[in-house]
PDB file of C-alpha atoms and ligand atoms in Angstrom:
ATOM      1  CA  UNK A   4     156.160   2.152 -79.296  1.00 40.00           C
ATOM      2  CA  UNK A   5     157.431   4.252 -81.987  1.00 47.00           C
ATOM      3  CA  UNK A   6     154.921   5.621 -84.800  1.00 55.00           C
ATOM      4  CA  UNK A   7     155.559   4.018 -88.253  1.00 66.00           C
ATOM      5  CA  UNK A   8     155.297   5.710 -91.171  1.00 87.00           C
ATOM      6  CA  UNK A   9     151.808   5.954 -93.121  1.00 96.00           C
ATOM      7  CA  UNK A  10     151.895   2.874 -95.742  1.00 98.00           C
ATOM      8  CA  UNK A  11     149.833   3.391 -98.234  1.00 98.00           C
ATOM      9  CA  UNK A  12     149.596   0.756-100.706  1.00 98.00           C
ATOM     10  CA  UNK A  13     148.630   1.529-104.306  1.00 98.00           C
ATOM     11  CA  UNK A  14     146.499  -1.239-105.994  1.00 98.00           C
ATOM     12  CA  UNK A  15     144.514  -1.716-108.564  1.00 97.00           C
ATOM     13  CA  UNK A  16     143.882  -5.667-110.459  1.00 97.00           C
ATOM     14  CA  UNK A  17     143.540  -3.873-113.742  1.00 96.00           C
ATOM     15  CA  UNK A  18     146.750  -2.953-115.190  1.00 96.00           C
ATOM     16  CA  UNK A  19     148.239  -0.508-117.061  1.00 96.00           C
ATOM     17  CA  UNK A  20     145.978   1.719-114.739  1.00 97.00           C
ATOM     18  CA  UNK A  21     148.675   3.865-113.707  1.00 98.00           C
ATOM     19  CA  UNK A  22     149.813   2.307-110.479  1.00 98.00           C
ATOM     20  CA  UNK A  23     153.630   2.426-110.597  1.00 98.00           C
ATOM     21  CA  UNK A  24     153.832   5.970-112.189  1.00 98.00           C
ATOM     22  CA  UNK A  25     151.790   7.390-109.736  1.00 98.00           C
ATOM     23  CA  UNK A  26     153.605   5.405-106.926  1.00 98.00           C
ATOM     24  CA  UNK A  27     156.790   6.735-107.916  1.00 98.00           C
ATOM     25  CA  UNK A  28     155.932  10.059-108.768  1.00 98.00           C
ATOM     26  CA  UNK A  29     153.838  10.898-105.604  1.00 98.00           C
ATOM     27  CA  UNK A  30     157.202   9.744-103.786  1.00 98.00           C
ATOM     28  CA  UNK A  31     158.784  12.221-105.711  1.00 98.00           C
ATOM     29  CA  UNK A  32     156.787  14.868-105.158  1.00 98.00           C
ATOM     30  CA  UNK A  33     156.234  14.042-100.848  1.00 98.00           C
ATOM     31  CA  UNK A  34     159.754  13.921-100.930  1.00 98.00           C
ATOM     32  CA  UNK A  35     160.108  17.504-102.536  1.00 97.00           C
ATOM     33  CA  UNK A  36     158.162  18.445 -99.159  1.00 97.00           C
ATOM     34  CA  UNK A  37     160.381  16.871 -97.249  1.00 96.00           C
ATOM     35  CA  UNK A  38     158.984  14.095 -96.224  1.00 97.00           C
ATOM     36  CA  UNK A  39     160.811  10.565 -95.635  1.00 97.00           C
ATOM     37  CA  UNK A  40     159.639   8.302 -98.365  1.00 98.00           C
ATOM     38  CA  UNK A  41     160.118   4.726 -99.001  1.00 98.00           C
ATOM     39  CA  UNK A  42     159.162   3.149-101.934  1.00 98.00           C
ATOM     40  CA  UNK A  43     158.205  -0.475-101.833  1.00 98.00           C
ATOM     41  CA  UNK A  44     158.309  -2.275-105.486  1.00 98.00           C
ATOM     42  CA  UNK A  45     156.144  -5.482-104.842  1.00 98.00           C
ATOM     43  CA  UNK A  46     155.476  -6.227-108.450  1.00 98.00           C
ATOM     44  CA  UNK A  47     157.659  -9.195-109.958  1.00 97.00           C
ATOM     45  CA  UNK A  48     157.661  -6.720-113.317  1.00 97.00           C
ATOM     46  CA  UNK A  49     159.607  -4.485-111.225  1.00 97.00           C
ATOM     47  CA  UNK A  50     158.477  -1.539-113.390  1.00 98.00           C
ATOM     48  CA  UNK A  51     159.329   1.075-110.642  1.00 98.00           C
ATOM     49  CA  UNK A  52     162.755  -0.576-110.223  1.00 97.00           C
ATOM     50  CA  UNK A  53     164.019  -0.680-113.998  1.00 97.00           C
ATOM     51  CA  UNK A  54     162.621   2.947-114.563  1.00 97.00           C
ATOM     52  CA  UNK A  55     165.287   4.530-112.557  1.00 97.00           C
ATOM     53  CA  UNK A  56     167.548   1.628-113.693  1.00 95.00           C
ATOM     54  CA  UNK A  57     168.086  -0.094-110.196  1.00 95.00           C
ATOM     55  CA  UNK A  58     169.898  -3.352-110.288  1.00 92.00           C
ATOM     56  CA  UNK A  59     169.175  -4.987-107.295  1.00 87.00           C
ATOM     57  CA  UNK A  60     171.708  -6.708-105.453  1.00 86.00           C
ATOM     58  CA  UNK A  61     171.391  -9.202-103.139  1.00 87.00           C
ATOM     59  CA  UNK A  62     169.703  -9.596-100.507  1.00 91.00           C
ATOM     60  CA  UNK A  63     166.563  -8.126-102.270  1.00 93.00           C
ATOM     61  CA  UNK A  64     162.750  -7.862-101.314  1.00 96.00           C
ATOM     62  CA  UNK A  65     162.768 -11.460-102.264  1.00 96.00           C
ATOM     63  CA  UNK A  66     164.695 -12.219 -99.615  1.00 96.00           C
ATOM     64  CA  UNK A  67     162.592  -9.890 -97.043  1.00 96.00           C
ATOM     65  CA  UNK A  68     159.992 -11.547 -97.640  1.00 97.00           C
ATOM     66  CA  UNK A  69     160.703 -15.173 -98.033  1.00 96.00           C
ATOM     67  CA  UNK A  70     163.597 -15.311 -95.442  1.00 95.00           C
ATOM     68  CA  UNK A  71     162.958 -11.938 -93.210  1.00 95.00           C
ATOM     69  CA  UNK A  72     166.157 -10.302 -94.201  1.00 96.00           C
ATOM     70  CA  UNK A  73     166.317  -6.832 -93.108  1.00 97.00           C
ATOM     71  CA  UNK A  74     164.298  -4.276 -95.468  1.00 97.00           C
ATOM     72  CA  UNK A  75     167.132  -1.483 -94.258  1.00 96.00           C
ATOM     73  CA  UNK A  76     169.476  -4.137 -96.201  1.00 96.00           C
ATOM     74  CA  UNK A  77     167.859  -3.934 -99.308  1.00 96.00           C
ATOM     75  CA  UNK A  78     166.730   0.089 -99.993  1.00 96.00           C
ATOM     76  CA  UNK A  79     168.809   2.304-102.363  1.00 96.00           C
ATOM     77  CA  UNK A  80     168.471   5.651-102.483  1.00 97.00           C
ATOM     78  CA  UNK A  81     166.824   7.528-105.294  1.00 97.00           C
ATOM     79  CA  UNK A  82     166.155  10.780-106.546  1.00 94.00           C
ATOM     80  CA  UNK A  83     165.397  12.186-103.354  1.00 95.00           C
ATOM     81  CA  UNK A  84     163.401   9.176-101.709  1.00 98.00           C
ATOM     82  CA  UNK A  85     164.653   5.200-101.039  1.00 98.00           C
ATOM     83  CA  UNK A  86     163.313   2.369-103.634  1.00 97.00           C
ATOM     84  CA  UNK A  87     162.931  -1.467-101.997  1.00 97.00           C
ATOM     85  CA  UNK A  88     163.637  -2.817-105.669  1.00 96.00           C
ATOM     86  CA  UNK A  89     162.238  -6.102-107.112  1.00 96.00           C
ATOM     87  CA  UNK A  90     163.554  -8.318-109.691  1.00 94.00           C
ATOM     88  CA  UNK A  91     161.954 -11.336-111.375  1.00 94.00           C
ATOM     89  CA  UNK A  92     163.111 -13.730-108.507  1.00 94.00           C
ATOM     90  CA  UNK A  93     160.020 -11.800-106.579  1.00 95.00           C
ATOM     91  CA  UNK A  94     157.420 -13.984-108.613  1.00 95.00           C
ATOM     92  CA  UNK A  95     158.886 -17.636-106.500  1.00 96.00           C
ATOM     93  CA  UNK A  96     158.033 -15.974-103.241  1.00 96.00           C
ATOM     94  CA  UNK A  97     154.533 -16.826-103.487  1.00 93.00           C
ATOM     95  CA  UNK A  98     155.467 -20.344-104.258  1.00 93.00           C
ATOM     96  CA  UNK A  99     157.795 -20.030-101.163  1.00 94.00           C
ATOM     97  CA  UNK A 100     155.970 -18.915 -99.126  1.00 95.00           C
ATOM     98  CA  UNK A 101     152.000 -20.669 -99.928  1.00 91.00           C
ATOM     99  CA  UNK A 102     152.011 -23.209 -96.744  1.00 91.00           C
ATOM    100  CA  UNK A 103     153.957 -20.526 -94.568  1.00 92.00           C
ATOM    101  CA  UNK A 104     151.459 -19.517 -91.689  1.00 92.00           C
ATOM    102  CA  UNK A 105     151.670 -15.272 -91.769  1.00 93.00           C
ATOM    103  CA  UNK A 106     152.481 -15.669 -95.254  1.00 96.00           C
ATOM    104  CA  UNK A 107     150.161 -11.981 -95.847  1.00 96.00           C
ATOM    105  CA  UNK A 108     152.164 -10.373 -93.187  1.00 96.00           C
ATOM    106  CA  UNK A 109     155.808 -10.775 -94.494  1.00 97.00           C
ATOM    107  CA  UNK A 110     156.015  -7.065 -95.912  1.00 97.00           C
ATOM    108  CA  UNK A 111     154.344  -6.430 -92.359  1.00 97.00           C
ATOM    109  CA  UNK A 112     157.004  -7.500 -90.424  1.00 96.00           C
ATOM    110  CA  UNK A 113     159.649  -5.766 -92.622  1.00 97.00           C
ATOM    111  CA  UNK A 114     158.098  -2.781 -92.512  1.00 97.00           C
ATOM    112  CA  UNK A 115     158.788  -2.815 -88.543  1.00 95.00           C
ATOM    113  CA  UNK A 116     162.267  -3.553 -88.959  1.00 94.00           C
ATOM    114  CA  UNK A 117     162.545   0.254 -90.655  1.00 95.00           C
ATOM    115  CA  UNK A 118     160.101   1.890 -88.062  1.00 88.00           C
ATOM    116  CA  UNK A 119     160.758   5.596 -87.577  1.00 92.00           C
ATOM    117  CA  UNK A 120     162.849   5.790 -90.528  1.00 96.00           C
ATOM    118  CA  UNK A 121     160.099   6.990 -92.658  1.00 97.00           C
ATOM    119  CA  UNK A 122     157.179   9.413 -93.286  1.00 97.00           C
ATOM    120  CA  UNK A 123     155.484   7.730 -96.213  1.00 97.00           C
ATOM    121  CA  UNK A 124     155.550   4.083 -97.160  1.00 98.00           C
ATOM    122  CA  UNK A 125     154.331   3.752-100.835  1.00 98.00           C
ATOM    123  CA  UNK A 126     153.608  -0.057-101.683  1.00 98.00           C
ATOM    124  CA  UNK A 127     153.458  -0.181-105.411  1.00 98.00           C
ATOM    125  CA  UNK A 128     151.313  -3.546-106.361  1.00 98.00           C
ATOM    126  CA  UNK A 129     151.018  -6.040-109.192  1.00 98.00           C
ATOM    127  CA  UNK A 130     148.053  -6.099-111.378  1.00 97.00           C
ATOM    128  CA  UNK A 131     146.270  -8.793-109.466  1.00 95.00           C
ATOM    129  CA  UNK A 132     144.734  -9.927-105.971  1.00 93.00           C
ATOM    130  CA  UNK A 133     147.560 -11.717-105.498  1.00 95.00           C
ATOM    131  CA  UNK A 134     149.527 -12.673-101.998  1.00 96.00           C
ATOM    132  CA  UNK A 135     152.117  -9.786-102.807  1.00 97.00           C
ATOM    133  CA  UNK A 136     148.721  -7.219-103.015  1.00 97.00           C
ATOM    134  CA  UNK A 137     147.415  -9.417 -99.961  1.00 97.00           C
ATOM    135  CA  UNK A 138     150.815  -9.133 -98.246  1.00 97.00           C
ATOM    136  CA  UNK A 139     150.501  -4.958 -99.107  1.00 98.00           C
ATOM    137  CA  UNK A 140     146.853  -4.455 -97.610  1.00 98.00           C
ATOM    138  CA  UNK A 141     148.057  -6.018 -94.241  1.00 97.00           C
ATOM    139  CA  UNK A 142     151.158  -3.574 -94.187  1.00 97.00           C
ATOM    140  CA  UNK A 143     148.779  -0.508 -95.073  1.00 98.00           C
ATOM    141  CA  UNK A 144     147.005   1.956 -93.161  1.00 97.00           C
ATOM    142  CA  UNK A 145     145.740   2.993 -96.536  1.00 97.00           C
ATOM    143  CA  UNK A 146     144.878   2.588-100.244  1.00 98.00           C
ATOM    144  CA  UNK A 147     145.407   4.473-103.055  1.00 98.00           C
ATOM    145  CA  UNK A 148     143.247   3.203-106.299  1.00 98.00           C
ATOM    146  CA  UNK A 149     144.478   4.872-109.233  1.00 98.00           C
ATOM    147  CA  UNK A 150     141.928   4.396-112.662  1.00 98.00           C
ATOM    148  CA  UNK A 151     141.632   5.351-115.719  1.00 96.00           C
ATOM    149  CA  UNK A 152     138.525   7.371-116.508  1.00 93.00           C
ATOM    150  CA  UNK A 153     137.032   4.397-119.138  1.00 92.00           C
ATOM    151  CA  UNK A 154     133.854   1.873-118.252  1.00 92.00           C
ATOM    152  CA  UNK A 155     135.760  -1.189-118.240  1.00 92.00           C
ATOM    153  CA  UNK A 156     138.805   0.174-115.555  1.00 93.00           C
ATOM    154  CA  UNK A 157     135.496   1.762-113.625  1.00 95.00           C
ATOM    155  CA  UNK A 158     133.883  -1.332-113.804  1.00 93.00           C
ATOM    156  CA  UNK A 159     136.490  -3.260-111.917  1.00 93.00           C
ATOM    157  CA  UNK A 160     136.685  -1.437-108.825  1.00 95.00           C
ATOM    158  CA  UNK A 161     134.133  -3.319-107.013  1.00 94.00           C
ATOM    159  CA  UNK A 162     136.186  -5.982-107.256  1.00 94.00           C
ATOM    160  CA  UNK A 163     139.279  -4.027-105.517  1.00 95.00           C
ATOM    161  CA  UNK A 164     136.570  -2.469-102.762  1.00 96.00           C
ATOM    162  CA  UNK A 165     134.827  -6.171-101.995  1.00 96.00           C
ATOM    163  CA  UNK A 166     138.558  -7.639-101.582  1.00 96.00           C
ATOM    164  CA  UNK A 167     139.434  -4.253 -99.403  1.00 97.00           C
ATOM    165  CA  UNK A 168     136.456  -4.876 -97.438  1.00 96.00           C
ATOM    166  CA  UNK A 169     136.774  -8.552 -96.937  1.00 96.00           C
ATOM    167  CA  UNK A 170     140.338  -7.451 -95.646  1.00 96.00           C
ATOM    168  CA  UNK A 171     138.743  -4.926 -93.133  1.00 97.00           C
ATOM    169  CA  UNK A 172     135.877  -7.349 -91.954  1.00 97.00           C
ATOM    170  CA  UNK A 173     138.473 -10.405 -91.106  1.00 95.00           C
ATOM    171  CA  UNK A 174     141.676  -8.782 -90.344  1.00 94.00           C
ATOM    172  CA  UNK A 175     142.707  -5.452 -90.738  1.00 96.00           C
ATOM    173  CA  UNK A 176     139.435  -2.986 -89.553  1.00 96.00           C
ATOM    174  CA  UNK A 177     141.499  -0.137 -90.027  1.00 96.00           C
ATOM    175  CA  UNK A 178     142.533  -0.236 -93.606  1.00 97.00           C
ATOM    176  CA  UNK A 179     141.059   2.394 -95.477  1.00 96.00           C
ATOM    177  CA  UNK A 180     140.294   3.930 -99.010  1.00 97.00           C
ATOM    178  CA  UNK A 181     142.564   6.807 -99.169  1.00 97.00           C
ATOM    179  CA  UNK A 182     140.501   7.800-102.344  1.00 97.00           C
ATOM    180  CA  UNK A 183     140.548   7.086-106.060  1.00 97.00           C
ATOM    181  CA  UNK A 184     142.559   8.726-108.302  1.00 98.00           C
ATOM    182  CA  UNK A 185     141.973   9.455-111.910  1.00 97.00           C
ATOM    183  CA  UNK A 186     145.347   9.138-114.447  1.00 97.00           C
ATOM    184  CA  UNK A 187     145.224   9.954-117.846  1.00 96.00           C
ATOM    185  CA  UNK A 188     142.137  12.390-117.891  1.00 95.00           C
ATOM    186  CA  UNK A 189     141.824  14.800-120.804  1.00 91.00           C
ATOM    187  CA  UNK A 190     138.969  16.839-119.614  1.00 85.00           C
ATOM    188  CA  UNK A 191     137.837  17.752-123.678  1.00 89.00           C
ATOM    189  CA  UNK A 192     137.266  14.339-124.314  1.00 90.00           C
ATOM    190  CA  UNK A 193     133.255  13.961-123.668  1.00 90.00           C
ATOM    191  CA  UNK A 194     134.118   9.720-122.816  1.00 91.00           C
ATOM    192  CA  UNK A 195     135.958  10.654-120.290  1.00 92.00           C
ATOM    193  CA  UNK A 196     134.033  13.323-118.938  1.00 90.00           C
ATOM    194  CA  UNK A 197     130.869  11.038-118.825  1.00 92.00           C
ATOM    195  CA  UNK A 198     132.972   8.485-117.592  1.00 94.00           C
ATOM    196  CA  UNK A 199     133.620  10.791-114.564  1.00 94.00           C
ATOM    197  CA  UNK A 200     129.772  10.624-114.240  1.00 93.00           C
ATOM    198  CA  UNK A 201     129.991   7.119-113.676  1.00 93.00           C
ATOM    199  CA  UNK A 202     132.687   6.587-111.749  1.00 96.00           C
ATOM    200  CA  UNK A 203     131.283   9.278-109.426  1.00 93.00           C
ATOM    201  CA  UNK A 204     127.930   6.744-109.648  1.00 91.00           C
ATOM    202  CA  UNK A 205     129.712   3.573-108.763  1.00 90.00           C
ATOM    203  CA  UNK A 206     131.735   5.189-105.913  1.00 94.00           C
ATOM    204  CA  UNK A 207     128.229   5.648-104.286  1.00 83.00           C
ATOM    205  CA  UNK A 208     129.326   8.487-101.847  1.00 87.00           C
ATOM    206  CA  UNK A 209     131.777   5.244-100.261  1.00 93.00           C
ATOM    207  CA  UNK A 210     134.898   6.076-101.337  1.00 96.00           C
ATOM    208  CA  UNK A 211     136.533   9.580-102.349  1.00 96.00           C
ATOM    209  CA  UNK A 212     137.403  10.246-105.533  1.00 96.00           C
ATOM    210  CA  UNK A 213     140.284  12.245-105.389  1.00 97.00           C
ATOM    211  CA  UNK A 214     139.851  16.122-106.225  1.00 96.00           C
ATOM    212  CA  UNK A 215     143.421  15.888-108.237  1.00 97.00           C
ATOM    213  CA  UNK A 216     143.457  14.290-111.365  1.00 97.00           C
ATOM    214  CA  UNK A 217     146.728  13.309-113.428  1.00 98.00           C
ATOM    215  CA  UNK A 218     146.130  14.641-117.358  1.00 97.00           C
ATOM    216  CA  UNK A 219     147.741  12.327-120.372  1.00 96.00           C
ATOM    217  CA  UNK A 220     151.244  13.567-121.000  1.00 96.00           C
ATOM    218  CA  UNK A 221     153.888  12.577-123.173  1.00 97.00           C
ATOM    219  CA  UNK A 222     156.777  13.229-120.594  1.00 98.00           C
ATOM    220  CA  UNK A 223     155.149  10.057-118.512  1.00 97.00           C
ATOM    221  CA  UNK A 224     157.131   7.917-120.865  1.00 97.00           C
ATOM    222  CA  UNK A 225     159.831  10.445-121.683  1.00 98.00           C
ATOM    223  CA  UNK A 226     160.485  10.684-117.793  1.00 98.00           C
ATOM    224  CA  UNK A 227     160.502   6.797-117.743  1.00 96.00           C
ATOM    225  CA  UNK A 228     163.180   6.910-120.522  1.00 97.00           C
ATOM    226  CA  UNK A 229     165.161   9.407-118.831  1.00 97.00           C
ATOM    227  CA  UNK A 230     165.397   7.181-116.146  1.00 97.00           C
ATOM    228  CA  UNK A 231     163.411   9.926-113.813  1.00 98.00           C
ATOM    229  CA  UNK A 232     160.358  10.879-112.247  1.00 98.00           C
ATOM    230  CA  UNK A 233     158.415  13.291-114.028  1.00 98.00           C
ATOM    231  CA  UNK A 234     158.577  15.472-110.894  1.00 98.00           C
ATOM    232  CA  UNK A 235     162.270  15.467-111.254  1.00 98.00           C
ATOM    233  CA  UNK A 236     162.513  15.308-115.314  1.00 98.00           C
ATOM    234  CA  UNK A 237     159.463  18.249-116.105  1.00 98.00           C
ATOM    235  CA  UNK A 238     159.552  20.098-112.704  1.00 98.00           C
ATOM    236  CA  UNK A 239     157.747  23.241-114.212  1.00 98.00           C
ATOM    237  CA  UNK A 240     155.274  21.362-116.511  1.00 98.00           C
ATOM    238  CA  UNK A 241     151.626  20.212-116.051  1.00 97.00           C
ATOM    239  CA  UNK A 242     151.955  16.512-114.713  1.00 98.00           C
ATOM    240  CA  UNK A 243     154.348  17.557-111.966  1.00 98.00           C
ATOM    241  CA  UNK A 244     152.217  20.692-110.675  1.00 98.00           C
ATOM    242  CA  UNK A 245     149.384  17.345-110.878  1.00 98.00           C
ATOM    243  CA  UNK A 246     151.759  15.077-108.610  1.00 98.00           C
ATOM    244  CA  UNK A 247     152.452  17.912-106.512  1.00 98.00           C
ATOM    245  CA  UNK A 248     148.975  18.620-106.001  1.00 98.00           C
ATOM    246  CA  UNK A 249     148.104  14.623-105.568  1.00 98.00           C
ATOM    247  CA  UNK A 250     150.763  15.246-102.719  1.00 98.00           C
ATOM    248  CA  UNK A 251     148.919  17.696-100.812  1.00 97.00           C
ATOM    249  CA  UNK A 252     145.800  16.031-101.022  1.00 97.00           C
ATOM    250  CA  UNK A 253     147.367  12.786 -99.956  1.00 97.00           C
ATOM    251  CA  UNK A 254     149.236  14.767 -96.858  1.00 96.00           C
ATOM    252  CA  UNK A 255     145.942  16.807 -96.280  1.00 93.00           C
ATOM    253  CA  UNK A 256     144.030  13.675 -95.869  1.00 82.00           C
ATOM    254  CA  UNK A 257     145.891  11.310 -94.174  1.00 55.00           C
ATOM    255  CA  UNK A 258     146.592  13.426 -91.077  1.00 43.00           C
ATOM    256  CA  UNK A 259     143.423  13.060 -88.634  1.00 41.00           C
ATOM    257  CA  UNK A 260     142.837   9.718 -89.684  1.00 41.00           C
ATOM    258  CA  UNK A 261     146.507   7.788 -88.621  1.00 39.00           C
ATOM    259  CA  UNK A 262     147.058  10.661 -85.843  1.00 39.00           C
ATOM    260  CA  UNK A 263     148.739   8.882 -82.886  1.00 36.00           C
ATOM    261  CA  UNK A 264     147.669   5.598 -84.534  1.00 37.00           C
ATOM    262  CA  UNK A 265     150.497   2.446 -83.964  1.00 36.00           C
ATOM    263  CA  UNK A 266     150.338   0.021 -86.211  1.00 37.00           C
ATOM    264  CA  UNK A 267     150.852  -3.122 -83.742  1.00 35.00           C
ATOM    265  CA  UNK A 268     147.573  -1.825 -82.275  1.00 37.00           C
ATOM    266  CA  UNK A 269     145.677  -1.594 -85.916  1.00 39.00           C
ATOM    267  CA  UNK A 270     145.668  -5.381 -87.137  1.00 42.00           C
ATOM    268  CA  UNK A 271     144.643  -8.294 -85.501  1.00 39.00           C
ATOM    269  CA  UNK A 272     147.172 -10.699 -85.907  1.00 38.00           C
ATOM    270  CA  UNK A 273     146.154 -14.148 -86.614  1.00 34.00           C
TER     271      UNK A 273
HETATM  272  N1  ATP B 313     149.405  10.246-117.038  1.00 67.46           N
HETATM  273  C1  ATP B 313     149.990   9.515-117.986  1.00 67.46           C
HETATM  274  N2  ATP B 313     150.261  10.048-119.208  1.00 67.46           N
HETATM  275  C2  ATP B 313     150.851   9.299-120.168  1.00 67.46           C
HETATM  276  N3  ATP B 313     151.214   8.033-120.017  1.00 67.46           N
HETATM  277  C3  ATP B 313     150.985   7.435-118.834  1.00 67.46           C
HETATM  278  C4  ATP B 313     150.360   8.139-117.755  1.00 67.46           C
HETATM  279  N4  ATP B 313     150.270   7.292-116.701  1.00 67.46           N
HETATM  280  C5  ATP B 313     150.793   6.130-117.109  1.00 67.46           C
HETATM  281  N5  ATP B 313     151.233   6.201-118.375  1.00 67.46           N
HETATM  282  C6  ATP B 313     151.866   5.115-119.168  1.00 67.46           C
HETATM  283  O1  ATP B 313     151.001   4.002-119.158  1.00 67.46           O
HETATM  284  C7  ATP B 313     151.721   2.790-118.991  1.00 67.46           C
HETATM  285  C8  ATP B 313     151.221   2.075-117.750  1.00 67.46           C
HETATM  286  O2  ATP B 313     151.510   2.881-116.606  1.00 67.46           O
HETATM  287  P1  ATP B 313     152.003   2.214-115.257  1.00 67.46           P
HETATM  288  O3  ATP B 313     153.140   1.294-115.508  1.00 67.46           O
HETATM  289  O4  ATP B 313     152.187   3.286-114.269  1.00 67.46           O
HETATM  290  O5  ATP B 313     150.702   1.360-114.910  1.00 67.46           O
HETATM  291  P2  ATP B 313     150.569   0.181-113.840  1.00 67.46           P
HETATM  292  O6  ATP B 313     149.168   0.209-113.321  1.00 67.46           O
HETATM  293  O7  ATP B 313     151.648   0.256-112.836  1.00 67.46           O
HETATM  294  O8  ATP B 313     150.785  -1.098-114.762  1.00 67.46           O
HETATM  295  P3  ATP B 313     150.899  -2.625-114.234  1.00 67.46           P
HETATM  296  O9  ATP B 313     149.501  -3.027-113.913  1.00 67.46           O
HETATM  297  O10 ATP B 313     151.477  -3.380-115.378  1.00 67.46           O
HETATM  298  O11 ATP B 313     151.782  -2.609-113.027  1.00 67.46           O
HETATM  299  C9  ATP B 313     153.181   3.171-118.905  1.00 67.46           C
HETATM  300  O12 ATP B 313     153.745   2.998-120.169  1.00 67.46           O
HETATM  301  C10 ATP B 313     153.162   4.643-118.540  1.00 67.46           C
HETATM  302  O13 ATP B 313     154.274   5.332-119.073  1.00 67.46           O
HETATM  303 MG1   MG B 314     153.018  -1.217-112.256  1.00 67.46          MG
END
């Protein structure tokens, strides 16, 4: 059986968190080092698509998912990593697919149709706890929460960890945290730095909160104008030494854990 690639879904319900940028730009910055990167855009906004101006044709993830057309059909490369890009269309999949039994494991199943081909799978989500997040916990061996360092983005994670945990306890005991990343800290501003306090509180010594943390920085949007990743658009500034860093943390701690590990063998399928 040949190893898949890590999958590592980023997901948070709250949006605006930070989810896409960091999706994209830790691709960018994994596939500086080499490594093999697919990103998957699962959110009907298709954010991470229309930053680097990706006009999907058809057959697109739509299609993988709702009629288990190839994903290798649909990826286009950019930068220096392959995007599975979204359009609007995405959103009827969940109608599509509601009374389909396996409906959670659609993104699954395409996943092993590009096995080997990869080192990283990033799974960017939507902002909800919806069957395209549902469909991206099955397909992960881990998640990546990014937050923003405020109360009310700190004060719905449990939400995230109880539906991570109800995924682990009925289906999928192998999923794990990968950690919790903080986006947008400004480490002179005393909220956030008491916010830091809490978050560190309401992780509990459960989950790791990431020792990288992504400042504020005004070449986020500039990047997304540019049609780039920061990585790629501000190679020598600040936020790309961050995603650089985010990358060794992420290739640091992923190692032991998904060593040898198949994926057929980590889910229970139902
Ligand atoms: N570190 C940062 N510095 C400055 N701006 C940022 C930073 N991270 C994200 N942003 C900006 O914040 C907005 C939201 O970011 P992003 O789209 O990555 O969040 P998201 O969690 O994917 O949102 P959604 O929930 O809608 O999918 C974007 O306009 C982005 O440019
Ligand atoms: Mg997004």
């Amino acid at each position: 059986v040949a190893v898949v690639a890590r999958v590592i879904a980023v997901a948070n319900q709250k949006g605006g968190v930070g989810k896409t940028t960091t999706t994209v730009n830790l691709g960018a910055a994994l596939a500086e080092r080499g490594r093999r990167v697919l990103v998957v855009d699962l959110d009907p906004q298709h954010t991470a698509t229309k930053l680097f101006g990706v006009r999907p044709a058809s057959p697109t993830l739509y299609h993988v998912l709702v009629d288990g057309a190839p994903l290798a059909d649909v990826v286009v490369p950019v930068e220096g990593f392959h995007l599975a890009p979204a359009d609007l269309d995405l959103d009827s999949a969940q109608a599509q697919l509601w009374t389909v039994p396996g409906r959670d494991l659609r993104l699954r199943g395409g996943l092993e149709g590009v096995a080997g081909r990869y080192d990283v799978v990033l799974v960017d989500c939507p902002p909800n706890l919806n069957l395209f997040t549902a469909n991206a916990l099955l397909a992960a061996d881990e998640v990546l929460v990014p937050v923003e360092c405020e109360l009310p983005a700190i004060a719905a994670l449990p939400d995230l960890f109880g539906t991570v945990e109800m995924v682990q306890r009925h289906v999928h005991r192998t999923l794990r945290v990968l950690g919790v990343l903080v986006n947008r800290f400004n480490k002179r501003t005393v909220l956030h730095r008491e916010s830091l306090a809490f978050l560190r509180r309401q992780l509990a010594g459960r989950y790791r909160l990431l020792d990288t943390m992504i400042p504020t920085g005004i070449r986020v949007p500039e990047a997304a104008q540019a049609r780039q990743s920061v990585v790629r658009y501000d190679p020598a500034g600040p936020l790309a030494g961050a995603y650089r860093a985010l990358a060794g943390e992420v290739l640091a701690g992923g190692a032991a854990a998904t060593a040898g590990m198949t994926r057929t063998a980590a889910v229970a399928r139902g």
